[in-house]
Amino acid sequence: MGGVKRVSTATAADATGTGTGAARSPGSAGSAGANLEMLRSHNAALVLGLLRDAGAEGISRLELAERTGLTPQAVSKITARLREQGLAAEAGRRASTGGKPRTVLRLVPEAGHAVGVHLDRDELRVVLVDLDGAVVGERCEELDLGAGAEAVLGAVCGAVRGVAGRLGRGTGAAEGGAGTGSGALAGVGSLVGVGVALPGPLDHAHGVLHRVTGFPEWDGFPLRDALTERLGVPVVVDKDTNAAALGLAAGGEEGAAGGSFAYLHLGTGLGAGLVIGGTVHRGARTGAGEFGHQVIQLDGPLCECGNRGCVEVLCLGAVARGDVAEAARVLGVAAGNLVGLLDIDVVLLGGRTVAGAPEAYVRGVGEVLGARARREGVRGGAVPVRVAPRGERVVAEGAAQLLLAPLFGRGVG
């Protein structure tokens, strides 16, 4: 795959401006240009995030300055540029305590879109979302991850073109590379890029797959670059659990404001997405969250990863036997280990297997965590357990946030 062309990922919309709340980037005078770009993007992300939070009612420039710590002049420059780009618009006027009424601004959700791809072992789900994260297009079809790279890439590109094609072509936010296939999407309407989420392990930083459990033939495959070449727009690749966790954090779930949660995904496999301090924890080598392959039974059944007694093989084995209570108990034991190790605030459950019996899994995992909390005398009681919102689209929607969340400075580790 050495001939795959690399295309750099576009940065978030930026604008000039300084103030007491501006980000300070370390570096020497020789890197001043790069640091200024980081400063601009950070400040614009602060403003965009507040515009999105304000919703249709909007927010005034004075309020933006107060909440970001930027000067009013800096906010005026940033919002002027956002309006020029079509990302912000007037939302009316609001009475002030003195002087003329204040103009309020709002985000324009339709000014930008991202495609989220959930590439599972046996299914492909693709969604198109706007800047608010609302799903405006979706496709779902069967897929065999073991069918070979060309077949899988063809299916992904076809589905992406199918949902993105409704945007039309124009001079919007999509400014990827030229692309080389007939399906290149560069310049398509307001498309920011494509996020792809699939089972790990993988290298998020470089978009390269490792030995996906059950599909060793993908080991070392440069998925990000292969899709970038075919689609001609920025592509980001991450684990399904990380993408879901990012989407939940960006959407204001627990952990988004500096807290922590674990998203446990039980579907064709088992993994975890971790949000700590409000950001996704991927680890130094982007390998965090291989939750399903912690060993809890030394002489247990052989797992496809090569170990014995992994949580995944025990849990999925119980699912295959129709023993939901046992599957939930095993999941609860593993969740208890995670809670004890990281002292997280809440456990969220998701994935198609959980969707089949959500109450049973919440009850089973909760009982194990409750018993552990009582034994240990945990102050405040057991960590709460809930089903994650957004159902079976949680991973695909989170994959789209791999592109959108950086624009708003949300949940990015």
Tab-separated table of C-alpha atoms in Angstrom:
chain	number	residue	atom	x	y	z
A	1	MET	CA	0.000	0.000	0.000
A	2	GLY	CA	3.037	2.228	-0.314
A	3	GLY	CA	1.481	4.110	-3.218
A	4	VAL	CA	-1.422	5.468	-1.188
A	5	LYS	CA	-1.440	9.254	-1.306
A	6	ARG	CA	-1.578	11.181	1.970
A	7	VAL	CA	-3.845	14.217	2.300
A	8	SER	CA	-3.603	16.398	5.381
A	9	THR	CA	-6.704	16.851	7.534
A	10	ALA	CA	-8.230	20.339	7.384
A	11	THR	CA	-8.232	22.319	10.618
A	12	ALA	CA	-11.214	23.933	12.273
A	13	ALA	CA	-12.333	27.364	11.126
A	14	ASP	CA	-10.129	29.947	12.797
A	15	ALA	CA	-10.011	33.655	13.361
A	16	THR	CA	-7.746	36.224	14.949
A	17	GLY	CA	-8.214	37.594	18.411
A	18	THR	CA	-6.517	37.753	21.766
A	19	GLY	CA	-7.697	38.294	25.282
A	20	THR	CA	-7.373	37.139	28.843
A	21	GLY	CA	-8.935	33.791	28.028
A	22	ALA	CA	-6.885	33.108	24.909
A	23	ALA	CA	-4.902	29.901	24.696
A	24	ARG	CA	-1.175	30.328	25.270
A	25	SER	CA	0.887	27.996	23.132
A	26	PRO	CA	4.453	27.155	24.172
A	27	GLY	CA	7.239	27.493	21.690
A	28	SER	CA	10.051	29.644	20.444
A	29	ALA	CA	9.851	32.689	18.195
A	30	GLY	CA	10.631	30.420	15.258
A	31	SER	CA	7.319	28.621	15.726
A	32	ALA	CA	5.263	31.786	16.186
A	33	GLY	CA	3.308	31.221	12.975
A	34	ALA	CA	2.210	27.748	13.985
A	35	ASN	CA	1.388	28.917	17.495
A	36	LEU	CA	-0.731	31.769	16.121
A	37	GLU	CA	-2.736	29.298	14.038
A	38	MET	CA	-3.304	27.155	17.143
A	39	LEU	CA	-4.422	30.278	19.031
A	40	ARG	CA	-6.802	31.297	16.265
A	41	SER	CA	-8.360	27.840	15.982
A	42	HIS	CA	-8.735	27.582	19.752
A	43	ASN	CA	-10.490	30.933	20.029
A	44	ALA	CA	-12.805	30.192	17.103
A	45	ALA	CA	-13.633	26.809	18.620
A	46	LEU	CA	-14.580	28.508	21.903
A	47	VAL	CA	-16.942	30.833	20.073
A	48	LEU	CA	-18.414	28.129	17.848
A	49	GLY	CA	-19.011	25.909	20.856
A	50	LEU	CA	-20.961	28.640	22.643
A	51	LEU	CA	-22.958	29.407	19.491
A	52	ARG	CA	-23.960	25.770	19.243
A	53	ASP	CA	-24.868	25.589	22.939
A	54	ALA	CA	-27.055	28.690	22.598
A	55	GLY	CA	-29.267	27.006	20.011
A	56	ALA	CA	-31.801	28.920	17.962
A	57	GLU	CA	-32.130	31.673	20.597
A	58	GLY	CA	-28.553	32.742	19.970
A	59	ILE	CA	-26.035	34.608	22.065
A	60	SER	CA	-24.711	38.174	21.978
A	61	ARG	CA	-21.128	39.201	21.281
A	62	LEU	CA	-20.863	40.644	24.783
A	63	GLU	CA	-21.892	37.310	26.294
A	64	LEU	CA	-19.379	35.543	24.059
A	65	ALA	CA	-16.632	37.841	25.330
A	66	GLU	CA	-17.635	37.306	28.963
A	67	ARG	CA	-17.761	33.507	28.685
A	68	THR	CA	-14.578	33.056	26.644
A	69	GLY	CA	-12.446	35.704	28.321
A	70	LEU	CA	-11.652	37.184	24.910
A	71	THR	CA	-11.801	40.910	24.279
A	72	PRO	CA	-14.921	42.305	22.563
A	73	GLN	CA	-12.720	43.289	19.615
A	74	ALA	CA	-11.439	39.732	19.269
A	75	VAL	CA	-14.960	38.323	19.429
A	76	SER	CA	-16.109	40.787	16.772
A	77	LYS	CA	-13.333	39.657	14.418
A	78	ILE	CA	-14.062	35.991	15.013
A	79	THR	CA	-17.829	36.311	14.562
A	80	ALA	CA	-17.358	38.452	11.454
A	81	ARG	CA	-15.286	35.730	9.876
A	82	LEU	CA	-17.733	33.028	10.939
A	83	ARG	CA	-20.543	34.993	9.327
A	84	GLU	CA	-18.515	35.397	6.128
A	85	GLN	CA	-18.042	31.623	6.070
A	86	GLY	CA	-21.761	31.099	6.582
A	87	LEU	CA	-21.233	29.355	9.941
A	88	ALA	CA	-23.010	32.042	11.976
A	89	ALA	CA	-25.997	34.313	11.372
A	90	GLU	CA	-28.078	36.903	13.210
A	91	ALA	CA	-30.824	35.507	15.408
A	92	GLY	CA	-32.562	38.779	16.212
A	93	ARG	CA	-32.074	41.398	18.893
A	94	ARG	CA	-32.266	41.266	22.665
A	95	ALA	CA	-33.057	44.103	25.049
A	96	SER	CA	-30.044	45.351	26.998
A	97	THR	CA	-29.801	47.027	30.395
A	98	GLY	CA	-28.760	50.244	28.701
A	99	GLY	CA	-28.207	51.550	25.212
A	100	LYS	CA	-29.418	49.963	22.014
A	101	PRO	CA	-30.611	46.320	21.861
A	102	ARG	CA	-27.902	43.706	21.410
A	103	THR	CA	-27.711	41.659	18.243
A	104	VAL	CA	-27.590	37.944	18.984
A	105	LEU	CA	-25.923	35.345	16.794
A	106	ARG	CA	-26.636	31.671	16.225
A	107	LEU	CA	-24.886	28.741	14.621
A	108	VAL	CA	-26.045	27.769	11.122
A	109	PRO	CA	-26.285	23.966	11.419
A	110	GLU	CA	-26.627	23.343	7.677
A	111	ALA	CA	-23.370	25.219	6.955
A	112	GLY	CA	-21.312	22.112	7.644
A	113	HIS	CA	-21.759	18.345	7.561
A	114	ALA	CA	-19.750	15.243	8.363
A	115	VAL	CA	-20.194	11.588	7.481
A	116	GLY	CA	-19.877	9.001	10.220
A	117	VAL	CA	-19.135	5.376	9.321
A	118	HIS	CA	-19.564	2.438	11.697
A	119	LEU	CA	-17.664	-0.414	10.095
A	120	ASP	CA	-18.637	-3.493	12.104
A	121	ARG	CA	-17.683	-7.103	11.535
A	122	ASP	CA	-20.967	-7.878	9.782
A	123	GLU	CA	-22.666	-4.527	9.201
A	124	LEU	CA	-22.028	-1.098	7.708
A	125	ARG	CA	-23.905	1.917	9.043
A	126	VAL	CA	-23.325	5.396	7.582
A	127	VAL	CA	-24.881	8.662	8.778
A	128	LEU	CA	-24.730	12.254	7.563
A	129	VAL	CA	-24.949	14.827	10.366
A	130	ASP	CA	-25.043	18.620	10.433
A	131	LEU	CA	-23.079	20.920	12.753
A	132	ASP	CA	-25.641	20.388	15.511
A	133	GLY	CA	-25.064	16.649	15.285
A	134	ALA	CA	-28.549	16.013	13.918
A	135	VAL	CA	-28.753	13.041	11.542
A	136	VAL	CA	-29.987	14.146	8.116
A	137	GLY	CA	-29.174	10.997	6.146
A	138	GLU	CA	-28.513	7.329	6.915
A	139	ARG	CA	-27.735	4.007	5.253
A	140	CYS	CA	-27.333	0.563	6.795
A	141	GLU	CA	-26.399	-2.663	5.041
A	142	GLU	CA	-24.860	-6.050	5.667
A	143	LEU	CA	-21.089	-6.329	5.307
A	144	ASP	CA	-18.440	-9.005	5.742
A	145	LEU	CA	-15.287	-7.455	7.197
A	146	GLY	CA	-13.403	-10.531	6.043
A	147	ALA	CA	-14.380	-10.097	2.379
A	148	GLY	CA	-11.076	-8.375	1.545
A	149	ALA	CA	-9.874	-4.800	1.426
A	150	GLU	CA	-11.155	-3.920	-2.040
A	151	ALA	CA	-14.661	-5.220	-1.363
A	152	VAL	CA	-14.892	-3.487	2.003
A	153	LEU	CA	-13.464	-0.190	0.745
A	154	GLY	CA	-15.840	-0.284	-2.205
A	155	ALA	CA	-18.830	-0.780	0.082
A	156	VAL	CA	-17.737	2.033	2.401
A	157	CYS	CA	-17.107	4.480	-0.445
A	158	GLY	CA	-20.411	3.626	-2.089
A	159	ALA	CA	-22.348	4.171	1.121
A	160	VAL	CA	-20.516	7.422	1.882
A	161	ARG	CA	-21.229	8.750	-1.611
A	162	GLY	CA	-24.846	7.719	-1.181
A	163	VAL	CA	-25.453	9.823	1.936
A	164	ALA	CA	-23.148	12.723	0.999
A	165	GLY	CA	-24.490	13.078	-2.516
A	166	ARG	CA	-27.555	14.944	-1.245
A	167	LEU	CA	-25.309	17.897	-0.349
A	168	GLY	CA	-24.544	18.689	-3.977
A	169	ARG	CA	-21.330	20.298	-5.127
A	170	GLY	CA	-20.167	23.762	-4.267
A	171	THR	CA	-17.495	25.775	-2.517
A	172	GLY	CA	-18.495	24.904	1.033
A	173	ALA	CA	-16.431	23.614	3.907
A	174	ALA	CA	-15.056	20.535	2.138
A	175	GLU	CA	-11.542	21.312	1.076
A	176	GLY	CA	-9.908	17.926	0.937
A	177	GLY	CA	-7.482	16.658	-1.663
A	178	ALA	CA	-8.350	16.238	-5.301
A	179	GLY	CA	-9.023	12.551	-4.895
A	180	THR	CA	-8.357	9.952	-7.527
A	181	GLY	CA	-11.487	7.855	-7.899
A	182	SER	CA	-14.746	8.466	-9.654
A	183	GLY	CA	-16.264	8.811	-6.179
A	184	ALA	CA	-14.010	11.659	-5.001
A	185	LEU	CA	-16.004	14.047	-2.818
A	186	ALA	CA	-13.704	17.084	-2.697
A	187	GLY	CA	-15.764	20.232	-3.040
A	188	VAL	CA	-19.068	18.536	-2.270
A	189	GLY	CA	-21.275	21.132	-0.621
A	190	SER	CA	-20.542	21.616	3.054
A	191	LEU	CA	-18.797	18.297	3.710
A	192	VAL	CA	-16.063	18.598	6.344
A	193	GLY	CA	-14.871	15.011	6.056
A	194	VAL	CA	-15.509	11.383	6.966
A	195	GLY	CA	-15.023	9.670	10.313
A	196	VAL	CA	-14.662	5.890	10.355
A	197	ALA	CA	-15.073	3.772	13.492
A	198	LEU	CA	-14.426	0.040	13.677
A	199	PRO	CA	-13.247	-2.620	16.137
A	200	GLY	CA	-9.681	-2.251	17.383
A	201	PRO	CA	-6.929	-2.428	18.104
A	202	LEU	CA	-5.686	0.260	15.731
A	203	ASP	CA	-3.437	3.313	15.532
A	204	HIS	CA	-5.742	6.323	15.688
A	205	ALA	CA	-2.947	8.831	15.068
A	206	HIS	CA	-1.961	7.289	11.725
A	207	GLY	CA	-5.199	5.555	10.768
A	208	VAL	CA	-3.534	2.144	10.541
A	209	LEU	CA	-5.271	-1.044	11.670
A	210	HIS	CA	-3.663	-3.646	13.916
A	211	ARG	CA	-4.821	-7.214	14.424
A	212	VAL	CA	-8.587	-6.720	14.518
A	213	THR	CA	-9.876	-9.601	16.633
A	214	GLY	CA	-11.048	-12.338	14.292
A	215	PHE	CA	-9.692	-10.579	11.188
A	216	PRO	CA	-5.868	-10.717	11.338
A	217	GLU	CA	-5.606	-10.017	7.591
A	218	TRP	CA	-6.236	-6.317	8.325
A	219	ASP	CA	-3.071	-6.024	10.423
A	220	GLY	CA	-1.023	-3.040	9.180
A	221	PHE	CA	-3.605	-1.832	6.658
A	222	PRO	CA	-3.523	2.003	6.192
A	223	LEU	CA	-7.293	2.486	6.210
A	224	ARG	CA	-7.250	6.267	6.610
A	225	ASP	CA	-4.951	6.867	3.651
A	226	ALA	CA	-6.730	4.325	1.458
A	227	LEU	CA	-10.095	6.024	2.034
A	228	THR	CA	-8.634	9.518	1.732
A	229	GLU	CA	-7.283	8.640	-1.700
A	230	ARG	CA	-10.604	7.273	-2.870
A	231	LEU	CA	-12.864	9.933	-1.359
A	232	GLY	CA	-10.661	13.014	-1.691
A	233	VAL	CA	-11.725	14.504	1.670
A	234	PRO	CA	-10.209	14.357	5.164
A	235	VAL	CA	-10.701	10.986	6.843
A	236	VAL	CA	-10.222	10.159	10.536
A	237	VAL	CA	-10.144	6.567	11.822
A	238	ASP	CA	-10.741	5.485	15.413
A	239	LYS	CA	-12.031	2.560	17.441
A	240	ASP	CA	-15.792	2.160	17.609
A	241	THR	CA	-15.811	2.605	21.381
A	242	ASN	CA	-13.717	5.784	21.289
A	243	ALA	CA	-15.939	7.283	18.606
A	244	ALA	CA	-19.075	6.517	20.617
A	245	ALA	CA	-17.527	7.989	23.770
A	246	LEU	CA	-16.516	11.129	21.882
A	247	GLY	CA	-20.015	11.534	20.464
A	248	LEU	CA	-21.553	11.140	23.917
A	249	ALA	CA	-19.146	13.654	25.451
A	250	ALA	CA	-19.614	16.152	22.619
A	251	GLY	CA	-23.360	15.780	22.993
A	252	GLY	CA	-23.266	16.803	26.640
A	253	GLU	CA	-23.423	13.397	28.326
A	254	GLU	CA	-21.692	12.669	31.628
A	255	GLY	CA	-18.005	13.549	31.501
A	256	ALA	CA	-18.407	16.353	28.988
A	257	ALA	CA	-17.806	19.025	31.614
A	258	GLY	CA	-14.674	17.625	33.203
A	259	GLY	CA	-16.071	14.402	34.663
A	260	SER	CA	-15.539	10.804	33.590
A	261	PHE	CA	-17.508	7.870	32.224
A	262	ALA	CA	-16.965	4.511	30.586
A	263	TYR	CA	-18.953	3.497	27.524
A	264	LEU	CA	-19.081	-0.313	27.302
A	265	HIS	CA	-20.024	-1.590	23.844
A	266	LEU	CA	-21.314	-5.159	23.579
A	267	GLY	CA	-22.102	-6.194	20.040
A	268	THR	CA	-20.119	-8.522	17.802
A	269	GLY	CA	-17.265	-7.864	20.245
A	270	LEU	CA	-16.721	-6.069	23.545
A	271	GLY	CA	-14.787	-2.880	24.146
A	272	ALA	CA	-14.739	0.321	26.166
A	273	GLY	CA	-14.489	4.005	25.411
A	274	LEU	CA	-13.137	6.105	28.261
A	275	VAL	CA	-13.789	9.788	28.886
A	276	ILE	CA	-11.611	11.199	31.667
A	277	GLY	CA	-11.552	14.861	32.557
A	278	GLY	CA	-14.039	15.541	29.782
A	279	THR	CA	-11.844	14.154	27.010
A	280	VAL	CA	-11.477	10.773	25.321
A	281	HIS	CA	-8.574	8.799	26.803
A	282	ARG	CA	-6.773	6.937	24.030
A	283	GLY	CA	-3.415	6.366	25.715
A	284	ALA	CA	0.118	7.176	24.602
A	285	ARG	CA	-0.080	4.618	21.782
A	286	THR	CA	-3.827	5.098	21.164
A	287	GLY	CA	-4.429	1.604	22.527
A	288	ALA	CA	-6.548	2.338	25.610
A	289	GLY	CA	-9.969	0.736	25.945
A	290	GLU	CA	-9.202	-2.891	25.012
A	291	PHE	CA	-11.649	-3.736	27.761
A	292	GLY	CA	-12.840	-7.021	26.284
A	293	HIS	CA	-9.443	-8.655	26.494
A	294	GLN	CA	-8.803	-8.367	30.210
A	295	VAL	CA	-8.386	-11.904	31.553
A	296	ILE	CA	-10.687	-12.832	34.434
A	297	GLN	CA	-10.434	-16.650	34.217
A	298	LEU	CA	-6.906	-18.016	33.779
A	299	ASP	CA	-8.045	-21.462	32.612
A	300	GLY	CA	-11.030	-20.151	30.671
A	301	PRO	CA	-11.943	-20.738	27.026
A	302	LEU	CA	-9.573	-19.641	24.276
A	303	CYS	CA	-10.297	-16.170	22.895
A	304	GLU	CA	-9.625	-15.186	19.282
A	305	CYS	CA	-7.032	-12.725	20.605
A	306	GLY	CA	-4.914	-15.697	21.761
A	307	ASN	CA	-5.505	-15.391	25.517
A	308	ARG	CA	-7.728	-17.561	27.681
A	309	GLY	CA	-10.604	-16.399	29.825
A	310	CYS	CA	-11.026	-12.930	28.355
A	311	VAL	CA	-14.144	-11.008	29.298
A	312	GLU	CA	-15.175	-10.932	25.634
A	313	VAL	CA	-15.108	-14.685	25.065
A	314	LEU	CA	-16.888	-15.365	28.364
A	315	CYS	CA	-19.528	-12.713	27.789
A	316	LEU	CA	-20.198	-13.577	24.147
A	317	GLY	CA	-20.275	-17.263	25.054
A	318	ALA	CA	-23.064	-16.590	27.539
A	319	VAL	CA	-24.899	-14.525	24.917
A	320	ALA	CA	-24.636	-17.403	22.420
A	321	ARG	CA	-26.157	-19.774	25.003
A	322	GLY	CA	-29.018	-17.351	25.576
A	323	ASP	CA	-27.932	-16.756	29.178
A	324	VAL	CA	-28.381	-12.981	29.392
A	325	ALA	CA	-28.097	-12.954	33.187
A	326	GLU	CA	-24.671	-14.586	33.049
A	327	ALA	CA	-23.515	-12.286	30.256
A	328	ALA	CA	-24.567	-9.289	32.335
A	329	ARG	CA	-22.828	-10.705	35.413
A	330	VAL	CA	-19.558	-11.201	33.525
A	331	LEU	CA	-19.853	-7.699	32.084
A	332	GLY	CA	-20.494	-6.391	35.585
A	333	VAL	CA	-17.390	-8.056	37.009
A	334	ALA	CA	-15.253	-6.486	34.292
A	335	ALA	CA	-16.962	-3.120	34.765
A	336	GLY	CA	-16.230	-3.385	38.491
A	337	ASN	CA	-12.533	-3.799	37.735
A	338	LEU	CA	-12.657	-0.698	35.556
A	339	VAL	CA	-14.524	1.344	38.161
A	340	GLY	CA	-12.097	0.259	40.853
A	341	LEU	CA	-9.108	1.168	38.716
A	342	LEU	CA	-10.269	4.568	37.408
A	343	ASP	CA	-12.972	5.675	39.905
A	344	ILE	CA	-15.211	6.851	37.067
A	345	ASP	CA	-18.538	8.636	37.569
A	346	VAL	CA	-20.936	6.532	35.483
A	347	VAL	CA	-21.080	3.429	33.278
A	348	LEU	CA	-22.989	3.659	29.983
A	349	LEU	CA	-23.942	0.492	28.087
A	350	GLY	CA	-24.464	0.209	24.338
A	351	GLY	CA	-24.218	-2.055	21.319
A	352	ARG	CA	-26.750	-4.245	19.553
A	353	THR	CA	-26.536	-7.052	22.142
A	354	VAL	CA	-27.360	-4.650	24.968
A	355	ALA	CA	-30.133	-3.174	22.802
A	356	GLY	CA	-31.745	-6.613	22.710
A	357	ALA	CA	-32.235	-6.707	26.494
A	358	PRO	CA	-31.318	-3.295	27.918
A	359	GLU	CA	-33.072	-3.643	31.267
A	360	ALA	CA	-31.444	-7.020	31.953
A	361	TYR	CA	-27.946	-5.676	31.285
A	362	VAL	CA	-28.435	-2.511	33.332
A	363	ARG	CA	-29.828	-4.573	36.205
A	364	GLY	CA	-27.122	-7.251	36.023
A	365	VAL	CA	-24.184	-4.868	35.790
A	366	GLY	CA	-25.715	-2.605	38.437
A	367	GLU	CA	-26.121	-5.501	40.883
A	368	VAL	CA	-22.458	-6.459	40.589
A	369	LEU	CA	-21.293	-2.863	41.032
A	370	GLY	CA	-23.693	-2.390	43.945
A	371	ALA	CA	-22.445	-5.499	45.753
A	372	ARG	CA	-18.850	-4.382	45.261
A	373	ALA	CA	-19.585	-0.887	46.550
A	374	ARG	CA	-21.218	-2.328	49.690
A	375	ARG	CA	-18.279	-4.639	50.388
A	376	GLU	CA	-15.820	-1.798	50.016
A	377	GLY	CA	-17.922	0.781	51.841
A	378	VAL	CA	-17.737	3.189	48.917
A	379	ARG	CA	-18.850	6.674	49.888
A	380	GLY	CA	-21.896	7.712	47.882
A	381	GLY	CA	-22.786	4.162	46.903
A	382	ALA	CA	-22.363	2.348	43.618
A	383	VAL	CA	-21.508	4.004	40.333
A	384	PRO	CA	-24.748	4.424	38.323
A	385	VAL	CA	-25.324	2.275	35.245
A	386	ARG	CA	-27.450	3.431	32.320
A	387	VAL	CA	-28.079	2.617	28.672
A	388	ALA	CA	-26.300	5.081	26.397
A	389	PRO	CA	-28.598	7.291	24.291
A	390	ARG	CA	-28.857	7.157	20.471
A	391	GLY	CA	-29.300	3.402	20.243
A	392	GLU	CA	-27.515	1.527	17.483
A	393	ARG	CA	-26.446	4.791	15.803
A	394	VAL	CA	-24.232	5.837	18.728
A	395	VAL	CA	-21.000	4.668	17.045
A	396	ALA	CA	-21.787	6.102	13.608
A	397	GLU	CA	-22.845	9.440	15.087
A	398	GLY	CA	-19.702	9.455	17.202
A	399	ALA	CA	-17.608	8.758	14.105
A	400	ALA	CA	-18.989	11.947	12.540
A	401	GLN	CA	-17.924	13.809	15.677
A	402	LEU	CA	-14.324	12.787	14.980
A	403	LEU	CA	-14.505	15.586	12.385
A	404	LEU	CA	-16.940	17.960	14.081
A	405	ALA	CA	-15.895	17.927	17.744
A	406	PRO	CA	-12.528	19.637	17.056
A	407	LEU	CA	-14.414	22.525	15.436
A	408	PHE	CA	-16.109	23.151	18.782
A	409	GLY	CA	-13.217	22.153	21.052
A	410	ARG	CA	-15.248	19.354	22.589
A	411	GLY	CA	-14.230	16.005	24.080
A	412	VAL	CA	-11.008	15.663	22.074
A	413	GLY	CA	-8.120	14.001	23.872
